[in-house]
Amino acid sequence: MSARTLPLLFLNLGGEMLYILDQRLRAQSIPGEKARKDEWTDVDRKRVMNDIITTMFNKKFMEELFKPQELYSKKALRTVYDRLAHASIMRLNQASMDKLYDLMTMAFKYQVLLCPRPRDILLVTFNHLDAIKDFIYDSPGIMNQVDETFRRLIDTYSCLSDGEFQLIRQTLLIFFQDMHIRVSIFLKDKVQNSNGRFVLPISGPVPWGTEVPGLIRIFNHDGDEVKRTEFTTPGNYVTPQREGSFGLYGDRVLKLGTNMYSVSRPVETHMSGSSKNLASHAKENIVPNPLAKEELNFLARLLGGLEIKNPSGSDTGFRLNLFTTDEEEEHAALTRPEELSYKVINIEATQEPGRREELSCILGELEVAEPRPASSGKGEDLLALMDAL
């Protein structure tokens, strides 16, 4: 597995999360002068988006994220997004958070599958960051945070070989391989089957730098072409006009990773048969695994940079429903397999030693990390970050 995959996974999933939240907040917003105290306004939407993006691109958080490291479990990463989604006045209940995460993961999985070249995963990431910058165009401070991450991406990934990008793509596909959630947008566009598996096209532009299939060249031992044979292909292939820009600005050409919710339409998720079978996979960690303590350290290190903004006074924040009605949300919560549900975990990274013990509640099957010597590497980084915050 590639040790450079985590930043791309986090940023792309985070971009999809922001697309979904923006679409739902816009759908539920009403004019400010007509809004009651418990109703969303466009001002609230902007506040939520700014708070989440500020937290997502926190400098210390990004520094930890970009350190070479292997991917951790789906549950560990899911906990990070629970924390991130609640970094503002917005509150999601269990069913809506489940649905949000399902939409995020399936959208990015489809984008990874469709990438013409493994290197184009970087263009998908740039498309997400370009769209995120549009959300905060009137907030220069937050824009600088995103641009700093942009430059870090360019510095980290522009020098990688095609083979290293292929390893990154394989690592992502391994992460997504057991996830087959049906999404209404994909079902309606006929790019997803009823079992939750995607339908990959056999036509369209070929990867940049390659030729349209249909010709076989035969060379002799001197490297001279001696024969050509043409063959027909079932697809209708075309050569791309230009390569997408891998710079801070420019035309990415590739449309994967752009906001598919910009055209308003309902989005539903459904558990497919194969996804229901994930119940058995979800129990894989009943016996504590050797990486459990390292996983907790990873979570604490990441979550230490995420600060939840608690609403002032008695206000508990605005609730966002990702379903059409409250009844649908309640039904989804009741029918969700217990093994596939996750709790929202609030971890406070403070200088109080007792706070560190709260990590024991992150995942039921993970043992709490014992205090480690100062020379223990990850543990040292964890404690240093906690003390710095």
Coordinates of C-alpha atoms in Angstrom, one line a residue:
M1 CA 0.0 0.0 0.0
S2 CA 1.1 3.6 -0.7
A3 CA 2.0 5.8 2.3
R4 CA 1.0 8.9 0.3
T5 CA -2.7 8.0 -0.2
L6 CA -4.2 9.5 3.0
P7 CA -4.2 13.2 2.0
L8 CA -5.8 12.5 -1.3
L9 CA -8.5 10.3 0.3
F10 CA -9.2 12.9 3.0
L11 CA -9.4 15.9 0.7
N12 CA -11.5 14.3 -1.9
L13 CA -14.0 12.9 0.6
G14 CA -14.0 16.2 2.3
G15 CA -14.8 18.0 -0.9
E16 CA -17.7 15.6 -1.6
M17 CA -19.0 16.3 1.9
L18 CA -19.0 20.0 1.3
Y19 CA -20.8 19.6 -2.0
I20 CA -23.6 17.7 -0.2
L21 CA -23.9 20.0 2.8
D22 CA -24.0 23.1 0.6
Q23 CA -26.8 21.5 -1.5
R24 CA -28.8 20.5 1.5
L25 CA -28.3 23.8 3.3
R26 CA -29.4 25.7 0.2
A27 CA -32.5 23.5 -0.1
Q28 CA -33.5 24.1 3.5
S29 CA -32.6 27.8 3.7
I30 CA -35.2 30.5 3.8
P31 CA -34.9 34.3 3.5
G32 CA -33.4 35.7 6.7
E33 CA -36.2 38.2 7.4
K34 CA -38.7 35.4 7.3
A35 CA -36.7 32.8 9.2
R36 CA -37.6 31.7 12.7
K37 CA -34.9 31.2 15.3
D38 CA -34.7 27.5 14.6
E39 CA -34.7 27.8 10.8
W40 CA -31.7 27.9 8.4
T41 CA -30.8 31.1 6.5
D42 CA -28.2 31.8 3.9
V43 CA -26.0 33.5 6.5
D44 CA -26.1 30.2 8.6
R45 CA -25.1 28.3 5.5
K46 CA -22.1 30.4 4.8
R47 CA -21.1 30.2 8.5
V48 CA -21.3 26.4 8.5
M49 CA -19.3 26.2 5.3
N50 CA -16.6 28.6 6.5
D51 CA -16.3 26.9 9.9
I52 CA -16.0 23.4 8.4
I53 CA -13.5 24.5 5.7
T54 CA -11.4 26.4 8.3
T55 CA -11.3 23.3 10.5
M56 CA -10.6 21.0 7.5
F57 CA -7.6 23.0 6.4
N58 CA -6.2 23.7 9.8
K59 CA -2.4 24.1 9.4
K60 CA -1.4 21.6 12.2
F61 CA -4.0 19.2 10.9
M62 CA -2.6 19.3 7.4
E63 CA 0.9 18.8 8.6
E64 CA -0.1 15.6 10.4
L65 CA -2.2 14.5 7.4
F66 CA 0.7 14.8 4.9
K67 CA 3.1 12.8 6.9
P68 CA 3.8 9.5 5.1
Q69 CA 1.5 6.8 6.7
E70 CA -0.7 3.9 5.8
L71 CA -4.4 4.2 5.5
Y72 CA -6.3 3.2 8.7
S73 CA -9.7 1.5 9.0
K74 CA -12.9 2.8 7.6
K75 CA -14.2 3.3 11.2
A76 CA -11.2 5.4 12.1
L77 CA -11.6 7.7 9.1
R78 CA -15.3 7.9 9.6
T79 CA -14.7 9.2 13.1
V80 CA -12.6 12.1 11.7
Y81 CA -15.5 13.1 9.4
D82 CA -18.0 12.9 12.2
R83 CA -15.8 15.3 14.1
L84 CA -15.4 17.6 11.0
A85 CA -19.1 17.7 10.1
H86 CA -19.8 19.0 13.6
A87 CA -17.2 21.7 13.6
S88 CA -19.9 24.4 13.3
I89 CA -23.4 25.2 14.5
M90 CA -24.8 22.3 12.3
R91 CA -25.8 19.1 13.9
L92 CA -26.5 15.8 12.1
N93 CA -28.2 12.8 13.7
Q94 CA -27.0 9.2 13.2
A95 CA -29.0 8.4 10.1
S96 CA -28.2 11.7 8.3
M97 CA -24.5 11.2 9.1
D98 CA -24.6 7.7 7.8
K99 CA -26.2 8.9 4.6
L100 CA -23.7 11.7 4.2
Y101 CA -20.8 9.4 4.5
D102 CA -22.3 6.9 2.1
L103 CA -22.7 9.6 -0.6
M104 CA -19.2 10.9 0.0
T105 CA -17.5 7.5 -0.4
M106 CA -19.5 6.3 -3.4
A107 CA -19.0 9.5 -5.3
F108 CA -15.2 9.4 -4.8
K109 CA -15.1 5.7 -5.5
Y110 CA -16.7 6.3 -8.9
Q111 CA -14.2 9.1 -9.7
V112 CA -11.3 6.8 -8.9
L113 CA -12.7 4.1 -11.1
L114 CA -13.1 6.5 -14.0
C115 CA -9.7 8.2 -13.8
P116 CA -8.1 7.8 -17.2
R117 CA -4.6 7.7 -15.7
P118 CA -3.6 7.1 -12.0
R119 CA -2.0 10.5 -12.1
D120 CA -5.3 12.1 -12.9
I121 CA -6.4 11.4 -9.3
L122 CA -4.5 14.5 -8.5
L123 CA -6.6 16.5 -11.0
V124 CA -9.7 15.1 -9.3
T125 CA -8.3 16.5 -6.0
F126 CA -7.6 19.9 -7.6
N127 CA -11.2 20.0 -8.9
H128 CA -12.4 19.5 -5.4
L129 CA -10.1 22.2 -4.0
D130 CA -11.1 24.6 -6.8
A131 CA -14.8 24.2 -5.9
I132 CA -14.0 24.6 -2.2
K133 CA -12.3 27.9 -3.0
D134 CA -15.5 29.1 -4.7
F135 CA -17.4 28.4 -1.4
I136 CA -15.1 30.9 0.5
Y137 CA -14.2 33.4 -2.2
D138 CA -15.1 36.3 0.1
S139 CA -13.0 35.0 3.0
P140 CA -9.3 35.8 2.2
G141 CA -8.0 34.2 5.4
I142 CA -9.6 30.8 4.7
M143 CA -8.6 31.1 1.0
N144 CA -5.0 31.3 2.1
Q145 CA -5.4 28.1 4.1
V146 CA -6.7 26.3 1.1
D147 CA -4.0 27.7 -1.2
E148 CA -1.4 26.5 1.3
T149 CA -2.7 23.0 1.1
F150 CA -2.8 23.4 -2.7
R151 CA 0.9 24.2 -2.8
R152 CA 1.6 21.3 -0.4
L153 CA -0.2 18.9 -2.8
I154 CA 1.8 20.2 -5.7
D155 CA 5.1 19.9 -3.8
T156 CA 4.3 16.4 -2.5
Y157 CA 2.8 14.8 -5.6
S158 CA 4.2 16.5 -8.7
C159 CA 7.5 14.6 -8.4
L160 CA 5.9 11.2 -8.0
S161 CA 6.3 8.6 -10.8
D162 CA 3.5 7.0 -12.7
G163 CA 4.2 3.8 -10.8
E164 CA 3.7 5.5 -7.5
F165 CA 0.4 7.0 -8.6
Q166 CA -0.7 3.5 -9.7
L167 CA 0.1 2.3 -6.2
I168 CA -2.0 5.1 -4.8
R169 CA -4.9 4.2 -7.0
Q170 CA -4.7 0.5 -6.0
T171 CA -4.6 1.6 -2.4
L172 CA -7.8 3.6 -2.8
L173 CA -9.5 0.8 -4.7
I174 CA -8.7 -1.6 -1.9
F175 CA -10.1 0.8 0.6
F176 CA -13.4 1.0 -1.4
Q177 CA -13.7 -2.6 -2.6
D178 CA -16.4 -3.7 -0.2
M179 CA -18.5 -0.6 -0.4
H180 CA -21.5 -1.0 -2.7
I181 CA -24.1 1.6 -1.6
R182 CA -26.7 2.4 -4.2
V183 CA -27.1 6.1 -4.9
S184 CA -30.2 7.5 -6.8
I185 CA -28.1 9.9 -9.0
F186 CA -26.0 7.0 -10.2
L187 CA -28.9 4.7 -10.6
K188 CA -30.9 7.2 -12.6
D189 CA -27.9 7.9 -14.8
K190 CA -27.5 4.2 -15.3
V191 CA -23.9 4.2 -14.2
Q192 CA -24.7 2.0 -11.2
N193 CA -26.4 -1.4 -11.2
S194 CA -29.1 -2.4 -8.7
N195 CA -26.4 -4.4 -6.7
G196 CA -24.5 -1.2 -6.1
R197 CA -21.6 -1.9 -8.5
F198 CA -20.6 0.7 -11.1
V199 CA -20.9 0.4 -14.9
L200 CA -17.7 1.5 -16.5
P201 CA -17.9 3.1 -20.0
I202 CA -16.2 1.6 -23.0
S203 CA -16.1 4.8 -25.0
G204 CA -14.8 8.3 -24.5
P205 CA -11.4 10.0 -24.4
V206 CA -8.3 7.8 -23.9
P207 CA -5.7 8.8 -21.3
W208 CA -3.5 11.7 -22.2
G209 CA -0.3 10.5 -24.0
T210 CA -1.9 7.4 -25.4
E211 CA -3.4 6.6 -28.8
V212 CA -6.9 5.5 -29.8
P213 CA -7.0 1.7 -29.9
G214 CA -7.4 0.0 -33.2
L215 CA -3.9 -0.4 -34.6
I216 CA -1.2 -3.1 -34.0
R217 CA 2.4 -2.2 -35.0
I218 CA 5.0 -4.9 -35.5
F219 CA 8.7 -4.1 -35.3
N220 CA 11.8 -6.0 -36.2
H221 CA 14.9 -6.5 -34.1
D222 CA 16.3 -3.2 -35.3
G223 CA 13.3 -1.3 -34.1
D224 CA 11.9 -0.6 -37.5
E225 CA 8.2 -0.9 -38.1
V226 CA 7.6 -3.8 -40.6
K227 CA 3.8 -4.3 -40.4
R228 CA 0.6 -2.8 -39.4
T229 CA -2.7 -4.5 -38.6
E230 CA -5.9 -2.7 -37.8
F231 CA -8.8 -4.1 -35.8
T232 CA -12.2 -2.8 -34.8
T233 CA -13.1 -1.8 -31.2
P234 CA -16.5 -1.9 -29.5
G235 CA -16.1 1.6 -28.1
N236 CA -16.0 5.0 -29.6
Y237 CA -12.7 6.5 -28.5
V238 CA -11.3 10.0 -29.0
T239 CA -8.0 11.6 -28.3
P240 CA -8.0 14.3 -25.6
Q241 CA -7.3 17.8 -26.9
R242 CA -4.9 18.8 -24.1
E243 CA -3.7 17.7 -20.7
G244 CA -5.3 19.2 -17.5
S245 CA -3.3 21.8 -15.5
F246 CA -1.5 20.5 -12.5
G247 CA -0.7 24.0 -11.3
L248 CA -2.3 26.2 -8.7
Y249 CA -4.6 27.6 -11.3
G250 CA -5.7 26.5 -14.8
D251 CA -8.1 24.4 -16.7
R252 CA -8.2 20.9 -15.2
V253 CA -9.9 19.5 -18.4
L254 CA -11.0 16.5 -16.4
K255 CA -14.5 17.0 -15.0
L256 CA -14.3 14.2 -12.4
G257 CA -14.5 15.8 -8.9
T258 CA -16.6 18.7 -9.9
N259 CA -19.9 19.4 -8.0
M260 CA -22.5 17.0 -9.3
Y261 CA -25.1 18.5 -7.0
S262 CA -25.0 21.9 -8.7
V263 CA -28.1 20.8 -10.5
S264 CA -30.7 20.3 -7.8
R265 CA -32.1 16.7 -7.7
P266 CA -32.9 14.4 -4.9
V267 CA -30.2 12.0 -3.7
E268 CA -31.0 8.8 -1.9
T269 CA -28.9 6.0 -0.7
H270 CA -29.9 2.4 -0.4
M271 CA -28.2 -0.6 1.1
S272 CA -27.5 -3.2 -1.6
G273 CA -27.4 -6.9 -0.8
S274 CA -23.6 -7.0 -0.9
S275 CA -23.5 -4.0 1.4
K276 CA -25.7 -5.7 3.9
N277 CA -23.2 -8.5 4.0
L278 CA -20.7 -6.0 5.3
A279 CA -22.1 -6.8 8.7
S280 CA -19.7 -9.7 8.9
H281 CA -16.8 -7.5 7.8
A282 CA -17.8 -4.9 10.4
K283 CA -17.1 -7.4 13.1
E284 CA -13.6 -8.0 11.9
N285 CA -12.1 -6.1 14.8
I286 CA -13.9 -7.8 17.7
V287 CA -10.6 -9.3 18.6
P288 CA -8.3 -6.3 19.2
N289 CA -5.9 -6.1 16.3
P290 CA -2.2 -5.2 16.6
L291 CA -2.7 -1.8 15.0
A292 CA -5.4 -0.7 17.4
K293 CA -3.1 1.5 19.6
E294 CA -1.5 3.1 16.5
E295 CA -4.9 3.8 15.1
L296 CA -5.9 5.6 18.3
N297 CA -2.7 7.6 18.1
F298 CA -3.5 8.4 14.5
L299 CA -7.0 9.6 15.4
A300 CA -5.8 11.7 18.3
R301 CA -3.2 13.3 16.2
L302 CA -5.7 14.2 13.5
L303 CA -8.6 15.1 15.8
G304 CA -6.3 17.2 18.0
G305 CA -6.4 19.8 15.3
L306 CA -10.2 19.8 15.0
E307 CA -12.1 22.1 17.4
I308 CA -15.8 21.8 17.7
K309 CA -17.5 25.1 18.0
N310 CA -20.1 24.7 20.8
P311 CA -23.1 26.9 20.3
S312 CA -23.3 29.6 23.0
G313 CA -25.9 29.6 25.7
S314 CA -28.7 27.0 25.7
D315 CA -28.8 26.8 21.9
T316 CA -27.8 23.4 20.7
G317 CA -27.2 24.3 17.1
F318 CA -29.1 23.8 13.9
R319 CA -30.1 20.3 12.9
L320 CA -29.6 19.4 9.2
N321 CA -31.7 16.5 7.8
L322 CA -30.3 14.8 4.7
F323 CA -33.6 13.0 4.1
T324 CA -36.7 14.5 2.5
T325 CA -38.7 14.2 5.7
D326 CA -38.1 13.5 9.4
E327 CA -40.0 10.3 9.0
E328 CA -37.6 9.0 6.4
E329 CA -34.7 9.9 8.6
E330 CA -36.2 8.0 11.6
H331 CA -36.9 5.0 9.4
A332 CA -33.3 5.0 8.1
A333 CA -32.0 5.1 11.7
L334 CA -34.2 2.1 12.6
T335 CA -33.3 0.0 9.6
R336 CA -29.6 0.7 9.5
P337 CA -27.6 -2.5 10.4
E338 CA -26.2 -2.0 13.9
E339 CA -22.8 -3.1 12.7
L340 CA -22.6 -0.3 10.1
S341 CA -23.5 2.5 12.5
Y342 CA -21.0 4.8 14.1
K343 CA -21.2 7.1 17.0
V344 CA -20.2 10.7 16.9
I345 CA -17.2 11.0 19.2
N346 CA -16.1 14.3 20.7
I347 CA -12.4 14.2 21.6
E348 CA -10.9 17.1 23.4
A349 CA -7.2 17.5 22.9
T350 CA -6.2 19.6 25.9
Q351 CA -3.2 19.7 28.2
E352 CA -5.0 17.8 31.0
P353 CA -3.5 14.3 31.2
G354 CA -7.0 12.9 32.0
R355 CA -8.4 14.0 28.7
R356 CA -6.1 11.7 26.8
E357 CA -7.8 8.7 28.5
E358 CA -11.1 9.7 26.7
L359 CA -9.6 8.1 23.6
S360 CA -10.8 4.8 25.0
C361 CA -14.3 5.5 23.8
I362 CA -13.4 6.0 20.1
L363 CA -14.2 2.5 18.8
G364 CA -15.6 -0.2 21.0
E365 CA -13.1 -2.8 19.8
L366 CA -10.0 -0.7 20.0
E367 CA -8.0 -0.7 23.2
V368 CA -6.9 2.6 24.6
A369 CA -3.3 3.4 24.0
E370 CA -1.1 3.2 27.0
P371 CA 1.3 6.1 27.8
R372 CA 4.4 5.7 25.6
P373 CA 8.0 6.7 26.2
A374 CA 9.2 10.0 24.9
S375 CA 11.2 8.2 22.1
S376 CA 8.2 6.2 20.8
G377 CA 7.7 8.2 17.6
K378 CA 4.0 8.5 17.0
G379 CA 3.2 8.7 20.7
E380 CA 5.7 11.5 21.0
D381 CA 4.1 13.4 18.1
L382 CA 0.7 12.9 19.6
L383 CA 1.6 14.3 23.0
A384 CA 3.5 17.2 21.5
L385 CA 0.5 18.1 19.3
M386 CA -1.9 17.9 22.3
D387 CA 0.3 20.1 24.4
A388 CA 0.6 22.6 21.6
L389 CA -3.1 23.1 21.1

